[in-house]
PDB file of C-alpha atoms in Angstrom:
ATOM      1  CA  UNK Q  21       0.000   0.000   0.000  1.00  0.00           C
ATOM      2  CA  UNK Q  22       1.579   3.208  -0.951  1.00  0.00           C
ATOM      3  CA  UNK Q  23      -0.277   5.480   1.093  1.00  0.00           C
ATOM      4  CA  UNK Q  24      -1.700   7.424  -2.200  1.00  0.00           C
ATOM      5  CA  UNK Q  25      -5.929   6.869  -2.320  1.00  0.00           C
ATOM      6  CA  UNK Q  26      -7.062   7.419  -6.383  1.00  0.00           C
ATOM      7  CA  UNK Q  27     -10.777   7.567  -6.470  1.00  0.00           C
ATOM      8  CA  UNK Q  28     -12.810   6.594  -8.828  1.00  0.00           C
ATOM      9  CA  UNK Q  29     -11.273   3.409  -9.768  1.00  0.00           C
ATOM     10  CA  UNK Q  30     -12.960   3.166 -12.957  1.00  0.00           C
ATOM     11  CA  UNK Q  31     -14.912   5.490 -14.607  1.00  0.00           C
ATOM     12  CA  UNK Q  32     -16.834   4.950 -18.159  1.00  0.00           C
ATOM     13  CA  UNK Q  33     -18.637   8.104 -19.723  1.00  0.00           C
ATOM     14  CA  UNK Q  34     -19.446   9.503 -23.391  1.00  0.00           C
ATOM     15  CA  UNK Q  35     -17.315  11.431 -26.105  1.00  0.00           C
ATOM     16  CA  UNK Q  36     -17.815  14.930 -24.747  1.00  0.00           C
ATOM     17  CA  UNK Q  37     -18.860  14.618 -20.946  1.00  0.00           C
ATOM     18  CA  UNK Q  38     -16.813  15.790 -17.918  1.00  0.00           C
ATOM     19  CA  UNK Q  39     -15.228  14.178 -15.363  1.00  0.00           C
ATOM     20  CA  UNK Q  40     -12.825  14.241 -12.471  1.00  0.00           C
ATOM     21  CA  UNK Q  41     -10.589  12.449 -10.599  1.00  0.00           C
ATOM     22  CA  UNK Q  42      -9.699  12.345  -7.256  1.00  0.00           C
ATOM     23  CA  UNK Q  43      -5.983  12.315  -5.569  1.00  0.00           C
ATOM     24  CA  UNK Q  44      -5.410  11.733  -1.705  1.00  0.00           C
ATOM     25  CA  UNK Q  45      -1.408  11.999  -0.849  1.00  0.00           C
ATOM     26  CA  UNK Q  46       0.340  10.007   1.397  1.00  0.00           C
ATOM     27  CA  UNK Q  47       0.153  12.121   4.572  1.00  0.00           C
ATOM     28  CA  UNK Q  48       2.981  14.438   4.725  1.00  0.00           C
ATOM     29  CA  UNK Q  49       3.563  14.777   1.014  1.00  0.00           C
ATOM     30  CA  UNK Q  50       3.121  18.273  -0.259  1.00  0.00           C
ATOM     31  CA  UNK Q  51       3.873  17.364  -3.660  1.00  0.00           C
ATOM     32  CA  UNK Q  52       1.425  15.591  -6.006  1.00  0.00           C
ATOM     33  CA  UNK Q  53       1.508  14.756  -9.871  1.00  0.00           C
ATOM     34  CA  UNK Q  54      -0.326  13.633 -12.202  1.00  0.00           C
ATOM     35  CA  UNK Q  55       0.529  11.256 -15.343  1.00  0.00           C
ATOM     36  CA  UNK Q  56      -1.612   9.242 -18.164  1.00  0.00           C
ATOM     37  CA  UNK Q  57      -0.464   5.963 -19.131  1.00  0.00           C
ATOM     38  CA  UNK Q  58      -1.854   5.178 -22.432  1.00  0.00           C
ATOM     39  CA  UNK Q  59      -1.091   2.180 -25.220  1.00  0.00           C
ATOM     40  CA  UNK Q  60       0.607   4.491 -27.773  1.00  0.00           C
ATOM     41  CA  UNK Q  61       2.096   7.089 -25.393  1.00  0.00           C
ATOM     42  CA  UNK Q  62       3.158   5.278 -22.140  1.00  0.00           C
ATOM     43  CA  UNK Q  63       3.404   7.026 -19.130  1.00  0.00           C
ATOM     44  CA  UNK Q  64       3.274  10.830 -19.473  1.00  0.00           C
ATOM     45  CA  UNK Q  65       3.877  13.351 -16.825  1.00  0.00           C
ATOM     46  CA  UNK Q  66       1.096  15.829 -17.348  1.00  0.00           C
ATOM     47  CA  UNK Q  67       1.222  18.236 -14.073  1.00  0.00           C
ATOM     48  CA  UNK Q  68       2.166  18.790 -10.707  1.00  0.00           C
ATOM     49  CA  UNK Q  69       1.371  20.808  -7.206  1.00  0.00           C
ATOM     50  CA  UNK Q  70       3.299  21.466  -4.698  1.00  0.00           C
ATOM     51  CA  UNK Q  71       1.602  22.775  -1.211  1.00  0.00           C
ATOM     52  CA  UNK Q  72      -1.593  24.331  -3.256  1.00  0.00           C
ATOM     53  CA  UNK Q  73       0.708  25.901  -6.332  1.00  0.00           C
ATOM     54  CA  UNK Q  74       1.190  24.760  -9.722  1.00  0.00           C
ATOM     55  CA  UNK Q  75       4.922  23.727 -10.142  1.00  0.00           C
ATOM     56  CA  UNK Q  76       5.386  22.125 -13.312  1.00  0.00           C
ATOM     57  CA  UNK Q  77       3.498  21.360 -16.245  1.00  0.00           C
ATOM     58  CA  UNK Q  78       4.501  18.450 -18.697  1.00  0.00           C
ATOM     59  CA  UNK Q  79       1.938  17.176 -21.484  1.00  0.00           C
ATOM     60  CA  UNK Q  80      -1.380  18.503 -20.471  1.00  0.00           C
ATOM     61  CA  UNK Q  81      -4.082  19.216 -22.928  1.00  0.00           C
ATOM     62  CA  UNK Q  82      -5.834  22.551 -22.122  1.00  0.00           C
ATOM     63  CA  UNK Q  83      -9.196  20.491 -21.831  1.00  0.00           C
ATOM     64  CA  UNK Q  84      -7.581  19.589 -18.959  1.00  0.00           C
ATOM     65  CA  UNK Q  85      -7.159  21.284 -15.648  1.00  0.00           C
ATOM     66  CA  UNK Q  86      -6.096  20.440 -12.106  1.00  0.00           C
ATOM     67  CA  UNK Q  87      -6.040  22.145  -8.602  1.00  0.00           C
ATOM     68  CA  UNK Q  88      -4.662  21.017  -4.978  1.00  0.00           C
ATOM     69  CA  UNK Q  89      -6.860  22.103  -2.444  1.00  0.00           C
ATOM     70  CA  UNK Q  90      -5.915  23.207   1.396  1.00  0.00           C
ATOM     71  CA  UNK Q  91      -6.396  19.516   2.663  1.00  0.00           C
ATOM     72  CA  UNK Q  92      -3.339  18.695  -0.129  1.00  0.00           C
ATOM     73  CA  UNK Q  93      -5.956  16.369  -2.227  1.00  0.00           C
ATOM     74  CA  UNK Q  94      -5.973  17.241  -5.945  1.00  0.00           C
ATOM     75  CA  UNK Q  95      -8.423  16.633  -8.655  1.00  0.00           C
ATOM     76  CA  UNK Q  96      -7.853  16.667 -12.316  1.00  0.00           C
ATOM     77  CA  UNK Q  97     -10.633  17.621 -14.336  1.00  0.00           C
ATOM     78  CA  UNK Q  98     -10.727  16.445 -18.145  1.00  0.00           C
ATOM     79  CA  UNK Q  99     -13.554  18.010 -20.650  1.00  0.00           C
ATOM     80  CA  UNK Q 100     -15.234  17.893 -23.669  1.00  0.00           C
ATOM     81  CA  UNK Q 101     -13.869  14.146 -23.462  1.00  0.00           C
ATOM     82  CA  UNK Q 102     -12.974  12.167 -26.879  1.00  0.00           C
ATOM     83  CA  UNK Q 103     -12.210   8.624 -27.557  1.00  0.00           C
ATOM     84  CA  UNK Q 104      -8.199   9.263 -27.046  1.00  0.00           C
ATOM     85  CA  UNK Q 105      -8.588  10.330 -23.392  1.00  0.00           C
ATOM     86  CA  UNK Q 106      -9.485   6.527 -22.416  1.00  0.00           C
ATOM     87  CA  UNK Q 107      -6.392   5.906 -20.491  1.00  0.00           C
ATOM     88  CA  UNK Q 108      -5.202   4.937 -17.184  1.00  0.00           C
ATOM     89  CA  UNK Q 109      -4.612   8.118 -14.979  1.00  0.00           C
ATOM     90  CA  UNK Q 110      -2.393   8.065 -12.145  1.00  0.00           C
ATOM     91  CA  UNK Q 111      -1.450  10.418  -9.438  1.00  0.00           C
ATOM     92  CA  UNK Q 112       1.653  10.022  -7.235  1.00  0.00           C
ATOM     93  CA  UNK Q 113       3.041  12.348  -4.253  1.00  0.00           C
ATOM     94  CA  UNK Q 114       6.199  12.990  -2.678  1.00  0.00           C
ATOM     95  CA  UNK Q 115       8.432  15.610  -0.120  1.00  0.00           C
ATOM     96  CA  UNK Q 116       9.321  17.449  -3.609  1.00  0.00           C
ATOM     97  CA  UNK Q 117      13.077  16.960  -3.904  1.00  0.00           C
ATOM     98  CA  UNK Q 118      14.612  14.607  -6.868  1.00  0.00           C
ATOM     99  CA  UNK Q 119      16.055  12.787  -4.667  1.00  0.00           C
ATOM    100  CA  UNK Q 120      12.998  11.299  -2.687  1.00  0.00           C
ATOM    101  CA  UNK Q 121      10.713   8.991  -4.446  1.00  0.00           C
ATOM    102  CA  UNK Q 122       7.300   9.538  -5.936  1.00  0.00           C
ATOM    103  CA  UNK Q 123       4.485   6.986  -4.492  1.00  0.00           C
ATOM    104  CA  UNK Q 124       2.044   6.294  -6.728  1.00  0.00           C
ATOM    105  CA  UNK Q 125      -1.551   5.537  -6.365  1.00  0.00           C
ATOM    106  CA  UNK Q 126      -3.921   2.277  -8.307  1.00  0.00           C
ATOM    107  CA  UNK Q 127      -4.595   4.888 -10.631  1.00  0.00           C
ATOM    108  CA  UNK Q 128      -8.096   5.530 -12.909  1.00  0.00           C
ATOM    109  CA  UNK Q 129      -9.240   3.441 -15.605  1.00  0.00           C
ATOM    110  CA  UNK Q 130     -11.254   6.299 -17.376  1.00  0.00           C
ATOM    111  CA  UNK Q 131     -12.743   4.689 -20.793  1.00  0.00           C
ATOM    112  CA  UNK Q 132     -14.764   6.656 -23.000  1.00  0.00           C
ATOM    113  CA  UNK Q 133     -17.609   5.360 -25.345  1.00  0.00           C
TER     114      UNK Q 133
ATOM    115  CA  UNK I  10      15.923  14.864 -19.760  1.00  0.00           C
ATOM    116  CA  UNK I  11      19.237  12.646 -20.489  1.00  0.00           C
ATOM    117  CA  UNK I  12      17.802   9.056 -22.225  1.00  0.00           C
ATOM    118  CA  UNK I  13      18.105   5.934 -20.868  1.00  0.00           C
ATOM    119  CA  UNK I  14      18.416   2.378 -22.970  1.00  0.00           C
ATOM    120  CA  UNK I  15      16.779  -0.569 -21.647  1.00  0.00           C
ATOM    121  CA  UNK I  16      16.105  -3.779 -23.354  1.00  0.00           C
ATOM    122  CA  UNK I  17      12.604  -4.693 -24.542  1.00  0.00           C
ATOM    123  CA  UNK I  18      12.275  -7.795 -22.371  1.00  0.00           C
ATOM    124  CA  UNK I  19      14.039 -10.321 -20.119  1.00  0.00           C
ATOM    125  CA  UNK I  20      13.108 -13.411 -18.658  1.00  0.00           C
ATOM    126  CA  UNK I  21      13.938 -15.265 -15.558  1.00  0.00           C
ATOM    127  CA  UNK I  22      13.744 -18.429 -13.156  1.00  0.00           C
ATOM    128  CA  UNK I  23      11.994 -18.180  -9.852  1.00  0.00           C
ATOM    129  CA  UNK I  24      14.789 -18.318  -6.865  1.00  0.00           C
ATOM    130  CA  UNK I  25      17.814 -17.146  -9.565  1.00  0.00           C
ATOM    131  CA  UNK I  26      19.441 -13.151  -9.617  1.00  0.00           C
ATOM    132  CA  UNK I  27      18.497 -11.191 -11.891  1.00  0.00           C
ATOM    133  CA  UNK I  28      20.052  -8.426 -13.648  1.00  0.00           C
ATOM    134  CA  UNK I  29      18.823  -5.667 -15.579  1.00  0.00           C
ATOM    135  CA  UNK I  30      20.570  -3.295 -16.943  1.00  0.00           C
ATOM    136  CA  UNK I  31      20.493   0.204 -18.182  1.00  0.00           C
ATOM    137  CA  UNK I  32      22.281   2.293 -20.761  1.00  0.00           C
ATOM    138  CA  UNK I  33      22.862   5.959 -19.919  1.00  0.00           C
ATOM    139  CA  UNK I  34      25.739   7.529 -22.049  1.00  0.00           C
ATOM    140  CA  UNK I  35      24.830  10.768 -22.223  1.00  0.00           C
ATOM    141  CA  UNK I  36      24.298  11.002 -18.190  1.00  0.00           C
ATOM    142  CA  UNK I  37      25.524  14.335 -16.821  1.00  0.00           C
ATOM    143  CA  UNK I  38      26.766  14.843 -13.029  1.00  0.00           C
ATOM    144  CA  UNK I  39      24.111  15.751 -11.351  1.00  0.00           C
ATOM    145  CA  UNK I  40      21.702  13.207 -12.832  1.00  0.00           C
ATOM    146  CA  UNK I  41      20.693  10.375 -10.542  1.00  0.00           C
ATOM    147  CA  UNK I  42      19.745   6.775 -11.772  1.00  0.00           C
ATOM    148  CA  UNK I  43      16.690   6.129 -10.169  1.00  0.00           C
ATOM    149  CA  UNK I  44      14.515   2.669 -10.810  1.00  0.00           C
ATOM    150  CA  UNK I  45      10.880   1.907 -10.426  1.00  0.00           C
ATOM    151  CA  UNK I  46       8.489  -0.989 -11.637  1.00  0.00           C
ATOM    152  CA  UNK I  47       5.300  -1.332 -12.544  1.00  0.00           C
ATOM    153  CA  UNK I  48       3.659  -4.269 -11.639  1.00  0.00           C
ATOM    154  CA  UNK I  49       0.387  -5.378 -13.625  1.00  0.00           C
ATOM    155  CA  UNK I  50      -2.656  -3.134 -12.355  1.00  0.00           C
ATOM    156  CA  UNK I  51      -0.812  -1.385 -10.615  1.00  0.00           C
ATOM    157  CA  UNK I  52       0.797   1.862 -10.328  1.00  0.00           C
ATOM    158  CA  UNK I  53       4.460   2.532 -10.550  1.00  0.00           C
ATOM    159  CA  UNK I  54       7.027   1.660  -7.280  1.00  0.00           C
ATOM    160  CA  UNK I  55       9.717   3.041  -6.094  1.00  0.00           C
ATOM    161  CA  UNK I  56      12.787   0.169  -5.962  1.00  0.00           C
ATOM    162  CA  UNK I  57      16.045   1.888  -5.685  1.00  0.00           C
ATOM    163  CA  UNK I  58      18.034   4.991  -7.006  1.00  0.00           C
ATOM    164  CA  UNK I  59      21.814   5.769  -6.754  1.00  0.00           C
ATOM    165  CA  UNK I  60      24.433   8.809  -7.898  1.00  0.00           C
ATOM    166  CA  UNK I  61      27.762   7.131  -7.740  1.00  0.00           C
ATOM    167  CA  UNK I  62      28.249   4.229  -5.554  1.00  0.00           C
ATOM    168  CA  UNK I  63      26.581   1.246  -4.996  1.00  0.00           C
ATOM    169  CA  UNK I  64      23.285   0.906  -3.399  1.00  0.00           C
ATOM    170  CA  UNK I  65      21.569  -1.650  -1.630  1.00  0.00           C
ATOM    171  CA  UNK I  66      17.998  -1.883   0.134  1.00  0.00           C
ATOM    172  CA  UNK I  67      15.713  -4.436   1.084  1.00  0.00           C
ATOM    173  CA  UNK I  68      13.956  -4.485  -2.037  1.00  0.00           C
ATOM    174  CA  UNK I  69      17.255  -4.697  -4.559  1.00  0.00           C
ATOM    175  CA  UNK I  70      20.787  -3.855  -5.125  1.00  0.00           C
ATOM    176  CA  UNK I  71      22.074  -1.206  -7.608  1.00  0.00           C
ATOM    177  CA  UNK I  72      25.531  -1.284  -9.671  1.00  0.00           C
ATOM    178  CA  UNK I  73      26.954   1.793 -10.878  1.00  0.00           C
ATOM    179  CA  UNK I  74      29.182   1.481 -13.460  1.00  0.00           C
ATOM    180  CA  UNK I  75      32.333   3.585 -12.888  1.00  0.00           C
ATOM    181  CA  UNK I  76      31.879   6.065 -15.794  1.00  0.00           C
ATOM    182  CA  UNK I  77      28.125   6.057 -14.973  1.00  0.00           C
ATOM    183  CA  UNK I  78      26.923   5.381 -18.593  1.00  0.00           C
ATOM    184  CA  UNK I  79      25.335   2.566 -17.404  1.00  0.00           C
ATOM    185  CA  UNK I  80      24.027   0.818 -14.410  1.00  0.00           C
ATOM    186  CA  UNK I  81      22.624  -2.746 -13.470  1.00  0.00           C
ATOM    187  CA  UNK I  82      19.485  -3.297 -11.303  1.00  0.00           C
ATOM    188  CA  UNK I  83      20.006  -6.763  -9.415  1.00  0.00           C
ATOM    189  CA  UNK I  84      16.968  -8.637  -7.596  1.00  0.00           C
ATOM    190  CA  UNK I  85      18.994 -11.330  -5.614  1.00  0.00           C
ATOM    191  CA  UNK I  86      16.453 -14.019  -5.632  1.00  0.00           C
ATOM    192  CA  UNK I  87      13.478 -13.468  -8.427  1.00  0.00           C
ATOM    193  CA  UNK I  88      10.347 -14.502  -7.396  1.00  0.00           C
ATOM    194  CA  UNK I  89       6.970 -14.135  -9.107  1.00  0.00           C
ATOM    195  CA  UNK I  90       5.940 -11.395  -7.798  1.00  0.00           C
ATOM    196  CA  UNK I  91       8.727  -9.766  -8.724  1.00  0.00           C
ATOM    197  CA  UNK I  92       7.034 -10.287 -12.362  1.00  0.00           C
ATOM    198  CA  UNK I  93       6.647  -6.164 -14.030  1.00  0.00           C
ATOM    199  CA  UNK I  94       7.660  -3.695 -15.894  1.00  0.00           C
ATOM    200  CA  UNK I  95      11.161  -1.921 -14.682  1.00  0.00           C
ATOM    201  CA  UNK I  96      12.021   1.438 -15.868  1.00  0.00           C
ATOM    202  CA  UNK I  97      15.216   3.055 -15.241  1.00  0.00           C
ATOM    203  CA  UNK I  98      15.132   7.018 -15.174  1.00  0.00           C
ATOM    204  CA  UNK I  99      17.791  10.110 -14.817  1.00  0.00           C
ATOM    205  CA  UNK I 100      16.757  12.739 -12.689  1.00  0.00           C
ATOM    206  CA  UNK I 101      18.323  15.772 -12.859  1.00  0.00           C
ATOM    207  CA  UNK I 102      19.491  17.147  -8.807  1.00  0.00           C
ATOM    208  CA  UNK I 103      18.797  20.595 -10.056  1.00  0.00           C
ATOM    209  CA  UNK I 104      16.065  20.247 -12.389  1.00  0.00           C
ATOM    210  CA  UNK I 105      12.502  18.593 -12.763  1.00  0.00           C
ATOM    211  CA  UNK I 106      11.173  16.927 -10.002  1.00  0.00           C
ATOM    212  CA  UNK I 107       9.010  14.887 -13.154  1.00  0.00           C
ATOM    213  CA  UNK I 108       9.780  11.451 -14.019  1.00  0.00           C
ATOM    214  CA  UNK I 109      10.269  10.415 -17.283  1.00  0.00           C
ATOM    215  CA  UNK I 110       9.542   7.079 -18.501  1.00  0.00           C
ATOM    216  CA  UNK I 111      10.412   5.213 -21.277  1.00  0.00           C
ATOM    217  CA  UNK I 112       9.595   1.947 -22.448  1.00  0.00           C
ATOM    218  CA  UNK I 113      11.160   0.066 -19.568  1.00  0.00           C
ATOM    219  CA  UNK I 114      11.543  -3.789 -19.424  1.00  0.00           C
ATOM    220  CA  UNK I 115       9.596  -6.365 -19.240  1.00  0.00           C
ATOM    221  CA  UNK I 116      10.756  -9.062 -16.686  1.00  0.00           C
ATOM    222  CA  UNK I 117       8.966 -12.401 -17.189  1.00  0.00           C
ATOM    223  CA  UNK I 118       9.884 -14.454 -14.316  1.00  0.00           C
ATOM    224  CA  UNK I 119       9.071 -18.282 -14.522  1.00  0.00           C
ATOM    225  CA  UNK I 120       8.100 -21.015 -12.023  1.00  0.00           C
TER     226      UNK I 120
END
């Protein structure tokens, strides 16, 4: 168990529709990121928080959005879905240094119809 | 990001070592070699990461080659859980805290 709660666990919706997912951190972990793991792409970086702030931003479609909230959980929102969003989405947290590692969660199965 | 070479697949015995190893010639000095697998539906995991000496932990044990273009991720004793995908990554000290993954290989391990 890495400590790192991804809700929902699967999700299945229509070309177009919104959704988001959900991103507890391992407590203590100010840091948390975001990455897609698709087929064709792999695993893809796509954004990160650190303590409420945006940090970095890799790959991230501006359809997409994310925010950290006070508690430290994030959510990543992804509109105006099409068939190449279904993917597996995981979120991971860490201290924030390069030299600690980055726990990830089960991750999303997000499939769209 | 500095690009790592891994091969496509491997396979192994249950209860033998296993080595995998990694290709990083164009590693600078502040990059560290970190590891992580991915085990099937799952997320990644952390296993080891290293700068310039050896490593060891409970999980794994990393080599370092001397010139640091390459490295070797040793499980002592493979078992079948041990049965994933194992990427090998540079991260920069003073750069992106972002991991990078490439194609990583796939350890088969059988019974």
């Amino acid at each position: 168990d890495s400590g790192v709660t991804q809700t929902p666990k699967h999700l299945i919706t229509a070309t177009g529709q919104r959704v988001t997912l959900r991103c507890s951190p391992r407590s203590g972990d100010l840091s948390v990121y975001w990455y897609q793991q698709s087929l064709d792409q792999g695993l893809q970086f796509l954004i990160q928080y650190y303590n409420g702030e945006e940090r970095a931003k890799g790959n991230i479609l501006e359809r997409f959005s994310a925010q950290q909230f006070p508690d430290l959980h994030s959510e990543l929102n992804l509109s105006s879905l099409e068939l190449g969003d279904s993917a597996l989405y995981f979120c991971a947290s860490s201290v924030a240094t390069v030299n600690q590692p980055q726990h990830f969660g089960d991750g999303t199965r997000l499939s769209i119809l | 990001d500095a690009k790592t070479t891994q091969p496509n697949s491997m396979e192994s015995n249950e209860e033998e070592p296993v080595h995998l190893p990694c290709n990083h010639s164009t590693i600078s000095g502040t990059d560290y070699i970190h590891w992580y697998r991915q085990l099937p539906s799952q997320g990644p995991e952390y296993v080891i990461h290293g700068l310039t000496s050896n490593v060891n932990n409970r999980m794994a044990s990393l080599a370092i080659a001397e010139d640091r273009k390459s490295s070797t991720l040793i499980l002592h004793r493979a078992t079948l859980r041990d049965a994933a995908v194992y990427y090998c990554i540079l991260r920069d000290q003073g750069g992106s805290e972002k991991l990078v993954f490439g194609k990583g290989t796939k350890l088969t391990v059988n019974p």
